[in-house]
Short mmCIF file of C-alpha atoms and ligand atoms in Angstrom, two decimals:
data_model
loop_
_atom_site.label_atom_id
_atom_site.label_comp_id
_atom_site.label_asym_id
_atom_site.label_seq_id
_atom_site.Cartn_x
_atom_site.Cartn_y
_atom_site.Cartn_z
CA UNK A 1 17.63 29.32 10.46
CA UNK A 2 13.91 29.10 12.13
CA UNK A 3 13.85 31.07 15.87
CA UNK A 4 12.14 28.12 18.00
CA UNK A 5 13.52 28.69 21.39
CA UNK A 6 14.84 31.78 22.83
CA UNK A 7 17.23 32.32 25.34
CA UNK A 8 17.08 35.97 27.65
CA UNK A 9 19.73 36.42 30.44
CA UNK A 10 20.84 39.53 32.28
CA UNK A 11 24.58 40.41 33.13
CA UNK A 12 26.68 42.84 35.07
CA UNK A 13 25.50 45.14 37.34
CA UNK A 14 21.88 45.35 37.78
CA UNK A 15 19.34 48.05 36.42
CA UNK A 16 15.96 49.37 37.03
CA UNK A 17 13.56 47.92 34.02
CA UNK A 18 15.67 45.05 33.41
CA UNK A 19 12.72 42.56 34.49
CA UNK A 20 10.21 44.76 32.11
CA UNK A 21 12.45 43.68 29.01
CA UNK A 22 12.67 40.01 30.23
CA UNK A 23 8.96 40.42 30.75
CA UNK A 24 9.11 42.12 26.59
CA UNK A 25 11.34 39.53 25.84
CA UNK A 26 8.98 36.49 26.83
CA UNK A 27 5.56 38.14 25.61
CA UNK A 28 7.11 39.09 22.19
CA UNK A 29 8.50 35.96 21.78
CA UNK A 30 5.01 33.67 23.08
CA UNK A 31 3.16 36.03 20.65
CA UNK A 32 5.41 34.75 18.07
CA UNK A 33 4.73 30.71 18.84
CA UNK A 34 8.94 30.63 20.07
CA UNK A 35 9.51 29.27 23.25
CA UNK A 36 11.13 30.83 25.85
CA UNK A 37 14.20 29.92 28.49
CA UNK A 38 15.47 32.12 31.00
CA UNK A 39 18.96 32.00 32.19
CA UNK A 40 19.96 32.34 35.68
CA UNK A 41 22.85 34.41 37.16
CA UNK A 42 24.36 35.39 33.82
CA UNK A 43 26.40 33.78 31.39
CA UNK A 44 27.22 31.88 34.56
CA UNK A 45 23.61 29.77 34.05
CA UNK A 46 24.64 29.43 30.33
CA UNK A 47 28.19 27.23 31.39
CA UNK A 48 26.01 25.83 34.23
CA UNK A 49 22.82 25.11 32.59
CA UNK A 50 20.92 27.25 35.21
CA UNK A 51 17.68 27.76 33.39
CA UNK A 52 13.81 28.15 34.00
CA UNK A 53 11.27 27.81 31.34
CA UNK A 54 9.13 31.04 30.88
CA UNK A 55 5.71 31.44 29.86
CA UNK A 56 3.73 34.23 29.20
CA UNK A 57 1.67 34.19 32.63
CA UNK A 58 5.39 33.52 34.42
CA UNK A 59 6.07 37.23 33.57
CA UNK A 60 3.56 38.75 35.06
CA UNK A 61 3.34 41.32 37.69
CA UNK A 62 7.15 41.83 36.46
CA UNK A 63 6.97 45.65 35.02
CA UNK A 64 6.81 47.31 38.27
CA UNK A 65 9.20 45.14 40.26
CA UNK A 66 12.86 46.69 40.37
CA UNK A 67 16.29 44.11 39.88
CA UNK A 68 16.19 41.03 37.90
CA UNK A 69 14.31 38.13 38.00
CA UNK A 70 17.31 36.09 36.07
CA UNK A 71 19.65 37.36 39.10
CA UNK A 72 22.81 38.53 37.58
CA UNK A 73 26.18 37.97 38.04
CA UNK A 74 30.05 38.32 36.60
CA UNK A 75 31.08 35.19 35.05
CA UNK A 76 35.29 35.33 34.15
CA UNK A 77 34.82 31.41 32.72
CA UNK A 78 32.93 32.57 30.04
CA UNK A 79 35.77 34.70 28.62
CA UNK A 80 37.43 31.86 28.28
CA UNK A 81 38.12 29.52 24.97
CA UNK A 82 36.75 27.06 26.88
CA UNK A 83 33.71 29.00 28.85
CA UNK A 84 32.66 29.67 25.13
CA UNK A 85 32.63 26.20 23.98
CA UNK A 86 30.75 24.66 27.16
CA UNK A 87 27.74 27.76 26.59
CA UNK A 88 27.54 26.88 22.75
CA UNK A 89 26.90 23.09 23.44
CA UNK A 90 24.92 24.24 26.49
CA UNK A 91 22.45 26.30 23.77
CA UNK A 92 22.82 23.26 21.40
CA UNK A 93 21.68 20.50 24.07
CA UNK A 94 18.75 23.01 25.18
CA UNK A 95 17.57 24.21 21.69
CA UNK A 96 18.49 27.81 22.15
CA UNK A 97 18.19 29.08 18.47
CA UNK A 98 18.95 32.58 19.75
CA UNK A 99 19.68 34.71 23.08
CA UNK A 100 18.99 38.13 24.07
CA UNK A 101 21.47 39.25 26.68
CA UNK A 102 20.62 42.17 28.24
CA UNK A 103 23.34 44.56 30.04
CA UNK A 104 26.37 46.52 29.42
CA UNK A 105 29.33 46.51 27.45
CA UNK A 106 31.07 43.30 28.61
CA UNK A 107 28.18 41.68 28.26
CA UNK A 108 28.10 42.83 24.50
CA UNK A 109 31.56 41.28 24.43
CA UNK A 110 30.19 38.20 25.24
CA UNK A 111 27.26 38.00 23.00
CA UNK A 112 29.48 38.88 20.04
CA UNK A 113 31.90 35.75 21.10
CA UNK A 114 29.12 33.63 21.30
CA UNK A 115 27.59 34.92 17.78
CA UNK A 116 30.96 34.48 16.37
CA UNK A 117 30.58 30.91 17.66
CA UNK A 118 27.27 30.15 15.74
CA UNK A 119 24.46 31.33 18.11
CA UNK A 120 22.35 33.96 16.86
CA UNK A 121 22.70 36.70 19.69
CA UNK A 122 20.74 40.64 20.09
CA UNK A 123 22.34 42.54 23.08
CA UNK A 124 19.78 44.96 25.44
CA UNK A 125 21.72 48.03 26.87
CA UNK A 126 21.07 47.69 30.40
CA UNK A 127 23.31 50.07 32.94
CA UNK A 128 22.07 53.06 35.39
CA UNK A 129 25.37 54.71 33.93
CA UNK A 130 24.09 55.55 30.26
CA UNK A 131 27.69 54.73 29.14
CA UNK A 132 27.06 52.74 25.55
CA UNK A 133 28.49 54.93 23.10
CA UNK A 134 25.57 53.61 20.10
CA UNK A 135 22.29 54.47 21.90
CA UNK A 136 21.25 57.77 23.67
CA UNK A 137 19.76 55.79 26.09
CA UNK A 138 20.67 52.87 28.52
CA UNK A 139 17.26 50.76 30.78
CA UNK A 140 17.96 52.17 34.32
CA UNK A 141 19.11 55.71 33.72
CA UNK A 142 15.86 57.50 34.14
CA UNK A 143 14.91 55.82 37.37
CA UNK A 144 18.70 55.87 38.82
CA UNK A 145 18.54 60.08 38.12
CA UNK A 146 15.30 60.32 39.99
CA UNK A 147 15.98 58.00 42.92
CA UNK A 148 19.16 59.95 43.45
CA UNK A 149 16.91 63.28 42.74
CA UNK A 150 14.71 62.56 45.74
CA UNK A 151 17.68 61.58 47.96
CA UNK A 152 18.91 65.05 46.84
CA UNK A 153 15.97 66.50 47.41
CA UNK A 154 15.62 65.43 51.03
CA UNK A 155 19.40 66.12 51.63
CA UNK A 156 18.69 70.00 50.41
CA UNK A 157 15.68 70.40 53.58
CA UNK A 158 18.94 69.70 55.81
CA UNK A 159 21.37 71.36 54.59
CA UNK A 160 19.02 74.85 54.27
CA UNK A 161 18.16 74.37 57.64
CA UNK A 162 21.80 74.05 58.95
CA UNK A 163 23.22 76.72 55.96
CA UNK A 164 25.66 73.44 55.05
CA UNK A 165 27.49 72.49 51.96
CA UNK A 166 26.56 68.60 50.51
CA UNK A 167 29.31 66.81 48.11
CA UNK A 168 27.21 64.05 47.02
CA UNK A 169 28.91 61.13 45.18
CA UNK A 170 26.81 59.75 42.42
CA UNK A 171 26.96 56.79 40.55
CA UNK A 172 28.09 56.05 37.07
CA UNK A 173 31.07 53.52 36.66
CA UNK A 174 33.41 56.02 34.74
CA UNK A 175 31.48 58.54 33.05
CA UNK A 176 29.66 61.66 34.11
CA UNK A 177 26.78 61.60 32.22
CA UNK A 178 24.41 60.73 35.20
CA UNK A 179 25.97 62.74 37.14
CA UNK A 180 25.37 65.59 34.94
CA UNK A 181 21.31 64.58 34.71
CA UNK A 182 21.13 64.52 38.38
CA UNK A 183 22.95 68.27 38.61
CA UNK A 184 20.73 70.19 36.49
CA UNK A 185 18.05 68.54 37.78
CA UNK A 186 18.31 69.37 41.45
CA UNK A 187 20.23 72.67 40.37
CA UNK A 188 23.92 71.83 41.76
CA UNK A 189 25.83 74.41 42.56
CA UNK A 190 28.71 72.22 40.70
CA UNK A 191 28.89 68.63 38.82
CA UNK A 192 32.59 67.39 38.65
CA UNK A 193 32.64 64.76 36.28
CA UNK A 194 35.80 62.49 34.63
CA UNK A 195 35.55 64.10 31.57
CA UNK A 196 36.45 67.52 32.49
CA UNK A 197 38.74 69.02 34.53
CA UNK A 198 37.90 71.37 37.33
CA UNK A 199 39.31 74.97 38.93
CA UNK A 200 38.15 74.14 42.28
CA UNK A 201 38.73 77.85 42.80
CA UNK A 202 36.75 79.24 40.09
CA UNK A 203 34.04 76.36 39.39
CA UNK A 204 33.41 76.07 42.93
CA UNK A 205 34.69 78.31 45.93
CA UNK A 206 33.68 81.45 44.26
CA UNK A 207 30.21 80.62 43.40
CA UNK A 208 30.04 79.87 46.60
CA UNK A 209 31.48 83.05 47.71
CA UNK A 210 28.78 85.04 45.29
CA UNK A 211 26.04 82.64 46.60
CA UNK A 212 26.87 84.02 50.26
CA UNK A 213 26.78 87.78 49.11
CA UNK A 214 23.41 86.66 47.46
CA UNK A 215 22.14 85.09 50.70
CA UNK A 216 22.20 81.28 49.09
CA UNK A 217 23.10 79.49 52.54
CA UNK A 218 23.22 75.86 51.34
CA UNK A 219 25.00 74.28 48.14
CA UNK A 220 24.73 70.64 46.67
CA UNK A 221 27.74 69.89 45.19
CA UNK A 222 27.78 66.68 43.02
CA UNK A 223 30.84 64.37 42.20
CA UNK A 224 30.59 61.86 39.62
CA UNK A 225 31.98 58.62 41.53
CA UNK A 226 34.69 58.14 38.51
CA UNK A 227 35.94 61.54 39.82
CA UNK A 228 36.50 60.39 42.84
CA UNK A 229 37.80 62.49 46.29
CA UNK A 230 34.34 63.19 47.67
CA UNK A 231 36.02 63.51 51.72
CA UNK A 232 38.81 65.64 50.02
CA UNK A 233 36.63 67.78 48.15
CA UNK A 234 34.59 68.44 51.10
CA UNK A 235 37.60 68.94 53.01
CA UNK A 236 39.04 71.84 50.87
CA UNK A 237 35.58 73.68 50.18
CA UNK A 238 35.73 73.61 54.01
CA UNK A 239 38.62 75.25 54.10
CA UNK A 240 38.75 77.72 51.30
CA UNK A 241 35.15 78.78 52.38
CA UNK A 242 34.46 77.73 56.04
CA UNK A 243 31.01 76.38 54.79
CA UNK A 244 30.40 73.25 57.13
CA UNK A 245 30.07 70.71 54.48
CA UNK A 246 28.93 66.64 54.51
CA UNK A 247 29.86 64.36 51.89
CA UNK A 248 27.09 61.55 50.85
CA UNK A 249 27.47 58.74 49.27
CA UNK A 250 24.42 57.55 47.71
CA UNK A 251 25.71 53.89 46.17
CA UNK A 252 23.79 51.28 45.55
CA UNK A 253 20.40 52.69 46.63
CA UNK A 254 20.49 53.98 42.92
CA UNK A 255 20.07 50.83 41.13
CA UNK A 256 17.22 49.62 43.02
CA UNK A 257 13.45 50.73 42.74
CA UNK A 258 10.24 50.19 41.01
CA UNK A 259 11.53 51.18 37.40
CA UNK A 260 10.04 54.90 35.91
CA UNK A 261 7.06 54.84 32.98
CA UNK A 262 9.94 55.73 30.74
CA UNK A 263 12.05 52.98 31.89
CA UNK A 264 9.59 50.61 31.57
CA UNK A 265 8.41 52.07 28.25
CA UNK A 266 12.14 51.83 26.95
CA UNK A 267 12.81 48.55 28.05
CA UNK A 268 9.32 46.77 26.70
CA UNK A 269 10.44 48.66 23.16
CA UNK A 270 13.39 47.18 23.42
CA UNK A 271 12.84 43.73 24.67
CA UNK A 272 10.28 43.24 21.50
CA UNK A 273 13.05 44.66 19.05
CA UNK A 274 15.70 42.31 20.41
CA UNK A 275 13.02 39.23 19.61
CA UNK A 276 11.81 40.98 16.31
CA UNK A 277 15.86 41.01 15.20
CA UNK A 278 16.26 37.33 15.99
CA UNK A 279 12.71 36.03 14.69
CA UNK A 280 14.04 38.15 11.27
CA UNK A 281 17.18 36.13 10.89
CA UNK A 282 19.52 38.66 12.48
CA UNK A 283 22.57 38.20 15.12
CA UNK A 284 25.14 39.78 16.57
CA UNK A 285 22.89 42.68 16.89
CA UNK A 286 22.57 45.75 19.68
CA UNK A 287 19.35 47.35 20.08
CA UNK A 288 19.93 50.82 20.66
CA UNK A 289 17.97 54.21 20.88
CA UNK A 290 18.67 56.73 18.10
CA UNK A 291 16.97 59.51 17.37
CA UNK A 292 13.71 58.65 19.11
CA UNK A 293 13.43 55.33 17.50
CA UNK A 294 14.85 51.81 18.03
CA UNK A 295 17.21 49.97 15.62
CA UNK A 296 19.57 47.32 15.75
CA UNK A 297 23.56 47.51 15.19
CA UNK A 298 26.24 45.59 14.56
CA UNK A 299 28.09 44.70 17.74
CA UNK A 300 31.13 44.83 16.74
CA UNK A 301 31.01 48.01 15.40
CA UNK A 302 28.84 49.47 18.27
CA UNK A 303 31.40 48.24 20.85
CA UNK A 304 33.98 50.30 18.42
CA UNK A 305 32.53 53.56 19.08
CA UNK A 306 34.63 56.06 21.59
CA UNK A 307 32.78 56.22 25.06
CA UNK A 308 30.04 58.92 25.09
CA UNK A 309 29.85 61.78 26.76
CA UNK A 310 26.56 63.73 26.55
CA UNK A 311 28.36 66.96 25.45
CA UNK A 312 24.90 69.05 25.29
CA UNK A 313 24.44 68.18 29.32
CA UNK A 314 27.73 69.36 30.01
CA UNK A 315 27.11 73.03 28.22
CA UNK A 316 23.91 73.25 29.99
CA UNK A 317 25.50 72.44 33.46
CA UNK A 318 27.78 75.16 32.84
CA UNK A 319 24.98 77.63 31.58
CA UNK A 320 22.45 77.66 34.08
CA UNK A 321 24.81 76.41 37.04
CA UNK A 322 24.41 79.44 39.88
P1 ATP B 401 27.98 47.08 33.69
O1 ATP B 401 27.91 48.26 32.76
O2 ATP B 401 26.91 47.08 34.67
O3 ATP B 401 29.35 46.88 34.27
P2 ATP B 401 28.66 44.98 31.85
O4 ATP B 401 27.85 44.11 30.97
O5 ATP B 401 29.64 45.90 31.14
O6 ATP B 401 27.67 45.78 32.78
P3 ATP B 401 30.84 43.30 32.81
O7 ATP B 401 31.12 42.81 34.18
O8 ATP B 401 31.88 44.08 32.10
O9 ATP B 401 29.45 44.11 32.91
O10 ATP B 401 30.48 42.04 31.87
C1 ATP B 401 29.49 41.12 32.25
C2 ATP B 401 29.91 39.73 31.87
O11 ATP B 401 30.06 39.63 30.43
C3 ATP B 401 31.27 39.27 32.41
O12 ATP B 401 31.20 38.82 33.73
C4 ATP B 401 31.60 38.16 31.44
O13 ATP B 401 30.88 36.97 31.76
C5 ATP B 401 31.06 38.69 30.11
N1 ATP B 401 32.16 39.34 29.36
C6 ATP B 401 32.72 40.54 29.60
N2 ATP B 401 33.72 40.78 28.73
C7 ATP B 401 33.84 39.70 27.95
C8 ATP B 401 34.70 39.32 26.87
N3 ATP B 401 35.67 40.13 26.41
N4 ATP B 401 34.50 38.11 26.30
C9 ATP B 401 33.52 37.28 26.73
N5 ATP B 401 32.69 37.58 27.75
C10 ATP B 401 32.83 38.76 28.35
#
């Protein structure tokens, strides 16, 4: 089937660089004589018919600017029988040969429904949390880590100053990937993640014993959010070491910001592969990052895969960790 109109929406929780692959997504497509529609607010616009025609020049300026231009939102009609049907005729009645849907996993789930249903459909992996098990990387990871870096950063002048103990809770749904970036990045003293347990004695109150014989007065301590307890960690390094210590919650400050050069270099890579898959024919395809290059893969088999954990971080965190 010929690619005349192109569809792009974005869906679940937002992520830095998401507007540079809309912004991929429209260019690619324009270069290619297809027309293309954006979506607003999710599969929501799809049910809804929420849509705004994009040209070329209607992208521009959009590769610095952080969020999405589509909005984006949860939409629980669309996992429904009916939801489905209403966003194929939706496609049908606007001429959408094909949609890129750029997010994370549920939204995956969604594009392979709708393929299943006849519309040609590439997925963009879109989420701060680098959580999709088939690519290495995810748009809004890289910017996330170094927002939360310079928060990190700014927290350490403090807590020198004051000889204080910071549990920071970083993002990153539930795995502790991020979490692991940001710790050997701003040299944690510890990174609790989901995927591992902990010895709170061992990992963490006598480092922080050692630290003190080795005059380190302040420690960042960093708590991936799907570990949870950040007020009673705090609470029992407290007690176990009398270090004052403040718990921080950094939150949503992480997805927001102008997106990173590799962010934006990521996401215009992948926005052209996702229209380069559909304009060859394909659907029900991921684009994904492997091995320094971009492919497409089979949804259904990418969604498959057993959640990722970035093993390597994890053995460096404990290597060079105090
Ligand atoms: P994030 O990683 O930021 O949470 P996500 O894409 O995984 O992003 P979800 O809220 O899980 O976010 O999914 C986004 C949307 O995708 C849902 O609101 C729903 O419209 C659609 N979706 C999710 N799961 C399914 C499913 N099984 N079938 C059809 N549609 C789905």
């Amino acid at each position: 089937m010929s690619i005349n109109r192109i569809g792009v929406l974005t869906s679940g929780g937002d992520a830095p660089g998401m507007n540079a692959a809309i912004r991929a997504v429209v260019r690619t497509a324009r270069a290619n004589g297809v027309s293309c529609l954006g979506i607003r607010r999710g599969y929501n616009g799809l049910i809804n018919g929420d849509v705004v025609e994009l040209d070329a020049r209607s992208v521009d300026g959009l590769l610095v600017k952080g969020g999405t231009m589509l909005y984006t939102a949860r939409c629980e009609e669309f996992k429904t029988e009916e939801g489905q049907k209403r966003a194929r005729d939706i496609c049908r009645y606007l001429g959408i040969d094909g949609l890129v849907a750029i997010g994370g996993d549920g939204t995956f789930r969604g594009a392979l429904d709708l393929s299943r249903g006849g519309v040609s459909t590439v997925g963009i992996p879109a989420t701060i949390d680098n959580d999709i098990a088939c690519t290495r990387y995810t748009i809004g990871y890289d910017t996330a880590c170094n927002t939360a870096l310079d928060a990190i950063d700014r927290l350490r002048d403090t807590m020198q100053s004051h000889e204080r103990c910071s549990v920071v809770e970083v993002m990153g749904h539930r795995s502790g990937n991020l979490a692991m970036y940001v710790g050997i990045a701003c040299g944690a003293t510890a990174v609790l993640v989901p995927e591992k347990s902990v010895d709170m004695e061992r990992d963490i109150f006598d480092r922080m014993r050692d630290g003190r014989i080795h005059h380190r007065n302040h420690h960042i301590i960093i708590v991936a959010e799907g570990f949870g307890h950040a007020d009673a960690i705090a609470k029992d390094i407290h007690e176990a070491t009398g270090v004052e210590t403040r718990v921080t919650v950094l939150g949503h400050v992480q997805r927001g910001g102008s997106p990173t050069a590799r962010d934006r270099v990521n996401a215009t890579q992948m926005g052209a592969a996702a229209v380069n898959a559909l304009l060859a024919g394909k659907t029900n395809r991921v684009v994904a990052a492997v091995n320094d290059g971009i492919v497409d893969l089979d949804i259904e088999e990418a969604l498959a895969l057993p959640p990722v954990f970035h093993e390597d971080l994890y053995v460096t965190t404990r290597q060079t960790i105090l």
